[in-house]
Amino acid sequence: MRFDWRRRIALVTGLTLCGVVAAQAQENVAAAEEEKPYHITDDGTVDWPTFSGFRRYNSVCHTCHGPDGVGSTFAPALTESLKRLSYEQFFEIVVNGKQEVNTAVQKKMPAFGLDPNVMCYLDDIYAYLKARSDGAVGRGRPEKHADKPPEAAEAENACMGG
Amino acid sequence: MARLKPASGYVLAVAGAISLWGAQAMANDELLKLQEDPKQWVMPLGDYSSTRYSELAKINRDNVDDLQVAWTFSTGVLRGHEGGPLVIGNMMYVHAPFPNTVFALDLSKDGQIVWKYEPQQDPNVIPVMCCDTVNRGVAYGDGKIFLHQADTKLVALDAKTGKEVWSVTDGDATKGETGTSAPLVVKDKVLIGNSGGEFGVLGKVTAYNMKDGSIAWRGFSAGPDDQMLIDPEKTTALGQPVGKDSSLKTWEGDQWKIGGGTTWGWMSYDPELNLVYYGTGNPSTWNPVQRPGDNKWSMTIFARDADTGMAKWVYQMTPHDEWDYDGVNEMILVDKEMNGQQRKLLVHFDRNGFGYTLDRDTGELLVAEKYDPTVNWATKVDIKTGLPERVKEYSTEANGEDVNSKGICPAALGSKDQQPAAYSPKTGLFYVPTNHVCMDYEPFKVAYTAGQPYVGATLSMYPPEGDSHLGNFIAWDATTGQIKWSLPEPFSVWSGALATAGDVVFYGTLEGYLKAVDAETGKELYKFKTPSGIIGNVNTYEYNGKQYIAVLSGVGGWAGIGMAAGLTEDTAGLGAVGAYKALSSYTALGGTMTVFTLPE
């Protein structure tokens, strides 16, 4: 289930600001728990979205959160965070950012809501990190992955603007 | 006064010129003289030649094993601490990463804090710093301390009181332009570069007038000739004039405007030639397929006139970068005999794994040899053309988008990153802290959004095949391009080295050890584990007749991203390598300066 990411920002921002659709959010959480966002066959081949998520994560997110989601000296290990965060919470933090700056800590996650390199692949990144967090995918590059389906290429072009 | 005779008008003008010249010469003389006093440490790399060498010899190879901790100082900041303290007279100036606190400590009063400066900066600058919120140190000149803040602000502080004298904003942090580098004071100017190559920021170096912070000159790394301060006829590359539009011709359309080539490394200065030297960083993006051309003048050594900023010569080490091999590492200026001829040399250990020796007057390339034998992306550098001979297998451009190029050495963090090397005129050797890491690199399409990361590649890093260590500390002969000795270290050596007349060389390790080794043989003479991993530079000074060694601990930086949790899993298929521990098993965060000396 994929929406246009710009519409989804509006949805999530709405959730954050008003909290009026809490019931719907809970429904989504439940759905996310039922259905794993990644698919790995018996021979270890990961589906395209999970592989795509690996690439995009290790291009943008890893500069703070470390290679393969293992964390760094200054940003948390997402392999751990994804054990706690719901899809909606993950989405909200990526879109709007997060800040903890005081005398002891200088932590600041930027808002990626306007970055197509993140937003066009947010579900992919989530799938990859969830797979890492569940232990379904190990460190490094997945050895085998499914080919890029034509609809993924199409969606990518549409989202990234050509 | 309207009736001034022409003659006295002439006199006035001359007097003005003389006093102007006088002021310039004074500022120049002060630092020129100070840098020769081994008792002080007046600029981040020790002297204008960036040798990081000290004539002090009270601590020497025979007594260094008696070294003890004299005192320590906490910066109160947890993130990565690069750079090191300055010592001017009885004052020591210590800096910290974001929020870029500066402390002035009085050595005559047991390090009492004379003043503390903590700028207010928008926390939004934190996440646009690619590799932790590091800062490589403050500079001194004309009674002022110059701080180059994360948000690109350059602040002049009264060295005695810490009061702000002036400040200027150098760039636009909302577009990902940040400040991490140490300023360099030359004559009556203070020079700074910029950071943000992973955000499509265009590189530049700006010289500010020390007196009031007004701009004296600014030279960009790419673009039209006049903005780069390049003269098509007079600026040369390997002896030939670069010609008109030397940069514009090597980019597609307007791509140079978001083309990187940032200048976040170190600068050196030759007072006789009046030239300033520095290197430019990677072209943006990391996906080479998306930016055809040589991408000049990214990855380039620049020699600029200190007064006007005009480029005398340029040399591009890695045209059309395909691996993120920034050219920003320090330029070490030495005078040495080569093939029976005394020459003014510039020695540079590049991220791309080659150690370059050039004539620093003309820019002629003399030596380019690998300083880590595992370097494989190029077989060699042609001395005549200056071009690296690339190996197709490791070309991320040739292999193309969406293809994973495997086993490239070095990794993106280079055979060496910004951690500065040292040179001892006694041994004639360079002491180089290195990384020993390889990578897989897969470029893919990326879109540019101002202020957002502009990377476009995914990387995996690991030790070279068959090796279990990630760093070496080496001694290098720059006239022949050969490694004299090499000390393996479990992690990248991310600390600046110090060579001394006491025949001892010092460096720090990521686990937190300060190490002293014999300058001739490399034999380990002393080690002490400081409170946190060391990515700072080791400095030395003398006060009240005693020699001290000072170093900042505080793990972080790029090393803290890659190695905190280890580059790979212990169980991963590394063959003979076996168990390979994470840095987090050895050290934790915390900014502390540790100062060593010999017991009474």
mmCIF file of C-alpha atoms in Angstrom, chain B residues 252-528:
data_model
loop_
_atom_site.group_PDB
_atom_site.id
_atom_site.type_symbol
_atom_site.label_atom_id
_atom_site.label_comp_id
_atom_site.label_asym_id
_atom_site.label_seq_id
_atom_site.Cartn_x
_atom_site.Cartn_y
_atom_site.Cartn_z
ATOM 1 C CA GLU B 252 27.769 19.759 -17.256
ATOM 2 C CA GLY B 253 25.711 22.959 -17.324
ATOM 3 C CA ASP B 254 25.312 24.608 -13.951
ATOM 4 C CA GLN B 255 26.268 21.546 -11.910
ATOM 5 C CA TRP B 256 29.344 23.313 -10.536
ATOM 6 C CA LYS B 257 27.035 25.511 -8.488
ATOM 7 C CA ILE B 258 26.216 22.513 -6.302
ATOM 8 C CA GLY B 259 29.528 20.886 -7.112
ATOM 9 C CA GLY B 260 31.289 20.690 -3.743
ATOM 10 C CA GLY B 261 35.066 21.004 -3.605
ATOM 11 C CA THR B 262 34.763 22.278 -0.038
ATOM 12 C CA THR B 263 37.874 23.341 1.830
ATOM 13 C CA TRP B 264 37.495 21.831 5.281
ATOM 14 C CA GLY B 265 41.067 20.673 5.794
ATOM 15 C CA TRP B 266 44.266 22.430 6.802
ATOM 16 C CA MET B 267 46.147 25.390 5.328
ATOM 17 C CA SER B 268 49.888 26.069 5.210
ATOM 18 C CA TYR B 269 51.876 29.197 4.364
ATOM 19 C CA ASP B 270 55.312 29.890 2.906
ATOM 20 C CA PRO B 271 56.360 33.417 3.956
ATOM 21 C CA GLU B 272 59.177 33.596 1.386
ATOM 22 C CA LEU B 273 57.000 32.692 -1.582
ATOM 23 C CA ASN B 274 54.027 34.430 0.070
ATOM 24 C CA LEU B 275 51.843 31.476 -0.945
ATOM 25 C CA VAL B 276 49.025 29.787 0.947
ATOM 26 C CA TYR B 277 48.398 26.077 0.291
ATOM 27 C CA TYR B 278 45.284 23.968 0.810
ATOM 28 C CA GLY B 279 43.281 21.223 -0.878
ATOM 29 C CA THR B 280 39.682 21.000 -2.102
ATOM 30 C CA GLY B 281 37.238 18.208 -1.311
ATOM 31 C CA ASN B 282 35.017 15.834 -3.231
ATOM 32 C CA PRO B 283 32.753 16.981 -6.045
ATOM 33 C CA SER B 284 29.069 16.560 -5.184
ATOM 34 C CA THR B 285 27.289 14.097 -5.559
ATOM 35 C CA TRP B 286 28.990 10.786 -4.700
ATOM 36 C CA ASN B 287 27.320 9.371 -7.817
ATOM 37 C CA PRO B 288 29.934 10.062 -10.525
ATOM 38 C CA VAL B 289 27.549 9.113 -13.357
ATOM 39 C CA GLN B 290 25.395 12.133 -12.533
ATOM 40 C CA ARG B 291 28.212 14.684 -12.924
ATOM 41 C CA PRO B 292 30.209 14.067 -16.118
ATOM 42 C CA GLY B 293 33.574 15.764 -16.608
ATOM 43 C CA ASP B 294 36.747 16.283 -14.600
ATOM 44 C CA ASN B 295 34.869 18.483 -12.104
ATOM 45 C CA LYS B 296 37.679 21.011 -11.734
ATOM 46 C CA TRP B 297 38.924 22.239 -9.365
ATOM 47 C CA SER B 298 37.630 19.730 -6.859
ATOM 48 C CA MET B 299 40.244 17.308 -5.425
ATOM 49 C CA THR B 300 42.909 19.910 -6.102
ATOM 50 C CA ILE B 301 45.950 21.368 -4.361
ATOM 51 C CA PHE B 302 45.759 25.182 -4.570
ATOM 52 C CA ALA B 303 48.701 27.591 -4.174
ATOM 53 C CA ARG B 304 47.349 31.124 -3.738
ATOM 54 C CA ASP B 305 48.985 34.487 -3.218
ATOM 55 C CA ALA B 306 48.400 35.384 0.429
ATOM 56 C CA ASP B 307 47.695 39.065 -0.305
ATOM 57 C CA THR B 308 45.417 38.825 -3.337
ATOM 58 C CA GLY B 309 44.182 35.236 -3.284
ATOM 59 C CA MET B 310 45.172 34.779 -6.940
ATOM 60 C CA ALA B 311 45.989 31.139 -7.698
ATOM 61 C CA LYS B 312 49.604 30.642 -8.727
ATOM 62 C CA TRP B 313 49.241 26.963 -9.490
ATOM 63 C CA VAL B 314 46.760 24.124 -9.134
ATOM 64 C CA TYR B 315 47.072 20.369 -9.348
ATOM 65 C CA GLN B 316 44.024 18.108 -9.509
ATOM 66 C CA MET B 317 44.886 14.752 -7.954
ATOM 67 C CA THR B 318 41.680 12.834 -8.634
ATOM 68 C CA PRO B 319 39.851 14.212 -11.685
ATOM 69 C CA HIS B 320 36.186 13.148 -11.766
ATOM 70 C CA ASP B 321 36.187 11.519 -8.351
ATOM 71 C CA GLU B 322 34.375 8.183 -8.100
ATOM 72 C CA TRP B 323 35.128 7.287 -4.469
ATOM 73 C CA ASP B 324 34.916 10.422 -2.252
ATOM 74 C CA TYR B 325 38.683 10.893 -2.024
ATOM 75 C CA ASP B 326 38.675 14.524 -0.769
ATOM 76 C CA GLY B 327 41.955 16.359 -1.366
ATOM 77 C CA VAL B 328 41.822 18.416 1.846
ATOM 78 C CA ASN B 329 44.578 16.800 3.902
ATOM 79 C CA GLU B 330 47.429 18.964 5.200
ATOM 80 C CA MET B 331 50.218 20.306 2.966
ATOM 81 C CA ILE B 332 53.595 19.902 4.694
ATOM 82 C CA LEU B 333 56.247 22.338 3.486
ATOM 83 C CA VAL B 334 59.859 21.139 3.727
ATOM 84 C CA ASP B 335 63.152 22.039 2.064
ATOM 85 C CA LYS B 336 65.056 18.936 1.069
ATOM 86 C CA GLU B 337 67.661 17.675 -1.291
ATOM 87 C CA MET B 338 66.303 15.605 -4.153
ATOM 88 C CA ASN B 339 68.548 14.107 -6.835
ATOM 89 C CA GLY B 340 71.383 16.323 -5.672
ATOM 90 C CA GLN B 341 69.296 19.480 -5.835
ATOM 91 C CA GLN B 342 67.976 21.518 -2.903
ATOM 92 C CA ARG B 343 64.232 22.000 -3.410
ATOM 93 C CA LYS B 344 61.277 23.699 -1.799
ATOM 94 C CA LEU B 345 58.832 20.815 -1.450
ATOM 95 C CA LEU B 346 55.203 20.310 -0.586
ATOM 96 C CA VAL B 347 54.356 16.848 0.758
ATOM 97 C CA HIS B 348 50.738 15.710 0.887
ATOM 98 C CA PHE B 349 49.215 12.394 1.918
ATOM 99 C CA ASP B 350 45.976 12.270 0.004
ATOM 100 C CA ARG B 351 42.787 10.445 0.837
ATOM 101 C CA ASN B 352 43.242 8.573 -2.469
ATOM 102 C CA GLY B 353 46.177 6.639 -0.987
ATOM 103 C CA PHE B 354 49.012 8.380 -2.844
ATOM 104 C CA GLY B 355 51.714 10.376 -1.084
ATOM 105 C CA TYR B 356 52.540 13.345 -3.322
ATOM 106 C CA THR B 357 55.717 15.422 -3.386
ATOM 107 C CA LEU B 358 55.601 18.628 -5.457
ATOM 108 C CA ASP B 359 57.793 21.659 -5.996
ATOM 109 C CA ARG B 360 55.799 24.195 -3.992
ATOM 110 C CA ASP B 361 57.044 27.153 -6.028
ATOM 111 C CA THR B 362 56.068 25.824 -9.463
ATOM 112 C CA GLY B 363 53.592 23.039 -8.719
ATOM 113 C CA GLU B 364 55.754 20.505 -10.562
ATOM 114 C CA LEU B 365 54.901 16.924 -9.579
ATOM 115 C CA LEU B 366 57.980 15.025 -8.381
ATOM 116 C CA VAL B 367 56.778 11.909 -6.563
ATOM 117 C CA ALA B 368 53.418 10.131 -6.268
ATOM 118 C CA GLU B 369 53.548 6.740 -4.598
ATOM 119 C CA LYS B 370 51.103 4.617 -2.608
ATOM 120 C CA TYR B 371 51.596 4.966 1.141
ATOM 121 C CA ASP B 372 49.444 1.915 1.815
ATOM 122 C CA PRO B 373 50.305 -1.091 -0.352
ATOM 123 C CA THR B 374 46.648 -2.161 -0.546
ATOM 124 C CA VAL B 375 45.628 0.908 -2.619
ATOM 125 C CA ASN B 376 44.126 -0.571 -5.794
ATOM 126 C CA TRP B 377 41.823 1.942 -7.569
ATOM 127 C CA ALA B 378 44.822 3.135 -9.618
ATOM 128 C CA THR B 379 48.019 1.323 -10.520
ATOM 129 C CA LYS B 380 50.120 4.489 -10.410
ATOM 130 C CA VAL B 381 50.170 8.206 -11.076
ATOM 131 C CA ASP B 382 51.848 9.328 -14.301
ATOM 132 C CA ILE B 383 54.359 11.954 -13.159
ATOM 133 C CA LYS B 384 54.274 13.811 -16.516
ATOM 134 C CA THR B 385 50.497 14.087 -16.933
ATOM 135 C CA GLY B 386 49.715 13.951 -13.219
ATOM 136 C CA LEU B 387 46.879 11.542 -14.003
ATOM 137 C CA PRO B 388 46.142 8.420 -11.975
ATOM 138 C CA GLU B 389 45.995 5.235 -14.068
ATOM 139 C CA ARG B 390 42.644 3.843 -13.023
ATOM 140 C CA VAL B 391 41.698 0.191 -12.715
ATOM 141 C CA LYS B 392 38.397 -0.449 -14.463
ATOM 142 C CA GLU B 393 37.265 -3.108 -12.019
ATOM 143 C CA TYR B 394 37.210 -0.499 -9.236
ATOM 144 C CA SER B 395 35.740 2.334 -11.280
ATOM 145 C CA THR B 396 32.278 3.129 -9.953
ATOM 146 C CA GLU B 397 31.769 5.275 -13.062
ATOM 147 C CA ALA B 398 32.659 2.470 -15.503
ATOM 148 C CA ASN B 399 30.589 -0.069 -13.585
ATOM 149 C CA GLY B 400 27.764 2.425 -13.511
ATOM 150 C CA GLU B 401 24.711 3.294 -11.455
ATOM 151 C CA ASP B 402 23.024 0.537 -9.462
ATOM 152 C CA VAL B 403 26.131 -1.662 -9.692
ATOM 153 C CA ASN B 404 28.095 -2.575 -6.593
ATOM 154 C CA SER B 405 31.839 -2.143 -7.175
ATOM 155 C CA LYS B 406 33.595 -4.414 -4.693
ATOM 156 C CA GLY B 407 36.917 -4.474 -2.906
ATOM 157 C CA ILE B 408 37.994 -0.876 -3.585
ATOM 158 C CA CYS B 409 40.976 0.260 -1.469
ATOM 159 C CA PRO B 410 41.079 2.683 0.191
ATOM 160 C CA ALA B 411 37.544 3.228 1.479
ATOM 161 C CA ALA B 412 35.887 6.640 1.236
ATOM 162 C CA LEU B 413 37.545 7.804 4.449
ATOM 163 C CA GLY B 414 40.814 7.474 2.557
ATOM 164 C CA SER B 415 44.188 5.951 3.391
ATOM 165 C CA LYS B 416 44.338 9.004 5.604
ATOM 166 C CA ASP B 417 41.728 11.587 6.482
ATOM 167 C CA GLN B 418 42.290 15.045 8.036
ATOM 168 C CA GLN B 419 44.431 13.695 10.910
ATOM 169 C CA PRO B 420 47.684 15.571 10.235
ATOM 170 C CA ALA B 421 51.063 13.890 9.819
ATOM 171 C CA ALA B 422 54.352 15.148 11.319
ATOM 172 C CA TYR B 423 57.829 15.664 9.855
ATOM 173 C CA SER B 424 61.146 15.447 11.690
ATOM 174 C CA PRO B 425 64.088 17.294 10.103
ATOM 175 C CA LYS B 426 66.329 15.141 12.331
ATOM 176 C CA THR B 427 65.318 11.858 10.703
ATOM 177 C CA GLY B 428 64.053 13.363 7.442
ATOM 178 C CA LEU B 429 60.973 11.165 7.796
ATOM 179 C CA PHE B 430 57.241 11.850 7.756
ATOM 180 C CA TYR B 431 55.084 10.183 10.407
ATOM 181 C CA VAL B 432 51.667 9.421 9.034
ATOM 182 C CA PRO B 433 48.522 8.244 10.863
ATOM 183 C CA THR B 434 46.620 6.079 8.389
ATOM 184 C CA ASN B 435 43.402 4.172 7.777
ATOM 185 C CA HIS B 436 43.619 0.640 6.452
ATOM 186 C CA VAL B 437 40.083 0.110 5.190
ATOM 187 C CA CYS B 438 38.500 -1.019 1.905
ATOM 188 C CA MET B 439 34.949 -0.718 0.612
ATOM 189 C CA ASP B 440 32.127 -1.705 -1.700
ATOM 190 C CA TYR B 441 30.565 1.323 -3.416
ATOM 191 C CA GLU B 442 27.281 1.467 -5.301
ATOM 192 C CA PRO B 443 26.268 4.796 -6.844
ATOM 193 C CA PHE B 444 22.662 5.601 -7.680
ATOM 194 C CA LYS B 445 20.459 8.464 -8.728
ATOM 195 C CA VAL B 446 20.029 11.280 -6.235
ATOM 196 C CA ALA B 447 18.045 14.524 -6.278
ATOM 197 C CA TYR B 448 19.318 17.860 -4.974
ATOM 198 C CA THR B 449 17.326 19.677 -2.305
ATOM 199 C CA ALA B 450 18.985 22.658 -0.606
ATOM 200 C CA GLY B 451 19.989 21.782 2.942
ATOM 201 C CA GLN B 452 19.418 18.052 2.497
ATOM 202 C CA PRO B 453 22.102 15.371 2.064
ATOM 203 C CA TYR B 454 23.228 15.010 -1.554
ATOM 204 C CA VAL B 455 25.097 11.729 -1.491
ATOM 205 C CA GLY B 456 23.797 9.118 -3.951
ATOM 206 C CA ALA B 457 25.892 6.093 -3.078
ATOM 207 C CA THR B 458 25.855 3.283 -0.559
ATOM 208 C CA LEU B 459 29.072 1.992 0.952
ATOM 209 C CA SER B 460 30.210 -0.975 3.002
ATOM 210 C CA MET B 461 33.593 -0.767 4.698
ATOM 211 C CA TYR B 462 35.851 -3.536 6.005
ATOM 212 C CA PRO B 463 39.537 -4.289 6.556
ATOM 213 C CA PRO B 464 41.602 -5.304 3.494
ATOM 214 C CA GLU B 465 41.413 -8.985 2.589
ATOM 215 C CA GLY B 466 43.415 -11.143 4.972
ATOM 216 C CA ASP B 467 44.017 -8.320 7.450
ATOM 217 C CA SER B 468 42.475 -7.857 10.876
ATOM 218 C CA HIS B 469 43.625 -4.307 11.627
ATOM 219 C CA LEU B 470 42.124 -1.052 10.375
ATOM 220 C CA GLY B 471 45.024 1.353 10.758
ATOM 221 C CA ASN B 472 48.772 1.787 10.528
ATOM 222 C CA PHE B 473 51.133 4.403 11.869
ATOM 223 C CA ILE B 474 53.880 4.722 9.277
ATOM 224 C CA ALA B 475 57.221 6.447 8.706
ATOM 225 C CA TRP B 476 57.549 7.698 5.108
ATOM 226 C CA ASP B 477 60.454 8.881 2.979
ATOM 227 C CA ALA B 478 58.969 11.547 0.702
ATOM 228 C CA THR B 479 61.971 11.830 -1.601
ATOM 229 C CA THR B 480 61.754 8.186 -2.661
ATOM 230 C CA GLY B 481 58.125 7.512 -1.841
ATOM 231 C CA GLN B 482 58.833 4.558 0.402
ATOM 232 C CA ILE B 483 57.500 3.294 3.726
ATOM 233 C CA LYS B 484 60.335 2.974 6.256
ATOM 234 C CA TRP B 485 58.342 1.239 8.975
ATOM 235 C CA SER B 486 54.680 0.569 9.661
ATOM 236 C CA LEU B 487 52.986 -0.105 13.000
ATOM 237 C CA PRO B 488 49.664 -1.919 12.743
ATOM 238 C CA GLU B 489 46.841 -0.540 14.896
ATOM 239 C CA PRO B 490 43.521 -2.326 15.522
ATOM 240 C CA PHE B 491 41.600 0.820 14.472
ATOM 241 C CA SER B 492 42.234 3.706 12.089
ATOM 242 C CA VAL B 493 44.781 6.126 13.510
ATOM 243 C CA TRP B 494 42.617 9.265 13.574
ATOM 244 C CA SER B 495 44.933 11.445 15.690
ATOM 245 C CA GLY B 496 47.434 14.054 14.516
ATOM 246 C CA ALA B 497 51.056 13.065 15.074
ATOM 247 C CA LEU B 498 53.818 15.020 16.832
ATOM 248 C CA ALA B 499 57.554 14.615 16.146
ATOM 249 C CA THR B 500 60.134 16.043 18.559
ATOM 250 C CA ALA B 501 63.855 16.669 18.785
ATOM 251 C CA GLY B 502 63.835 14.143 21.626
ATOM 252 C CA ASP B 503 63.701 11.436 18.906
ATOM 253 C CA VAL B 504 60.200 10.528 19.992
ATOM 254 C CA VAL B 505 57.029 10.573 17.887
ATOM 255 C CA PHE B 506 53.621 10.745 19.563
ATOM 256 C CA TYR B 507 50.153 9.808 18.353
ATOM 257 C CA GLY B 508 46.789 8.807 19.780
ATOM 258 C CA THR B 509 44.606 5.804 19.029
ATOM 259 C CA LEU B 510 40.858 5.331 18.756
ATOM 260 C CA GLU B 511 40.829 3.129 21.863
ATOM 261 C CA GLY B 512 42.268 6.134 23.726
ATOM 262 C CA TYR B 513 45.982 5.378 24.026
ATOM 263 C CA LEU B 514 48.544 8.125 23.803
ATOM 264 C CA LYS B 515 51.597 6.363 22.353
ATOM 265 C CA ALA B 516 55.240 7.389 22.097
ATOM 266 C CA VAL B 517 57.472 5.586 19.616
ATOM 267 C CA ASP B 518 61.138 5.813 18.640
ATOM 268 C CA ALA B 519 61.488 8.175 15.656
ATOM 269 C CA GLU B 520 64.139 5.964 14.037
ATOM 270 C CA THR B 521 62.738 2.488 14.562
ATOM 271 C CA GLY B 522 59.083 2.901 15.474
ATOM 272 C CA LYS B 523 59.640 0.904 18.668
ATOM 273 C CA GLU B 524 56.899 1.606 21.207
ATOM 274 C CA LEU B 525 58.376 3.420 24.225
ATOM 275 C CA TYR B 526 55.306 4.471 26.228
ATOM 276 C CA LYS B 527 51.547 4.263 26.234
ATOM 277 C CA PHE B 528 48.787 5.547 28.470
#
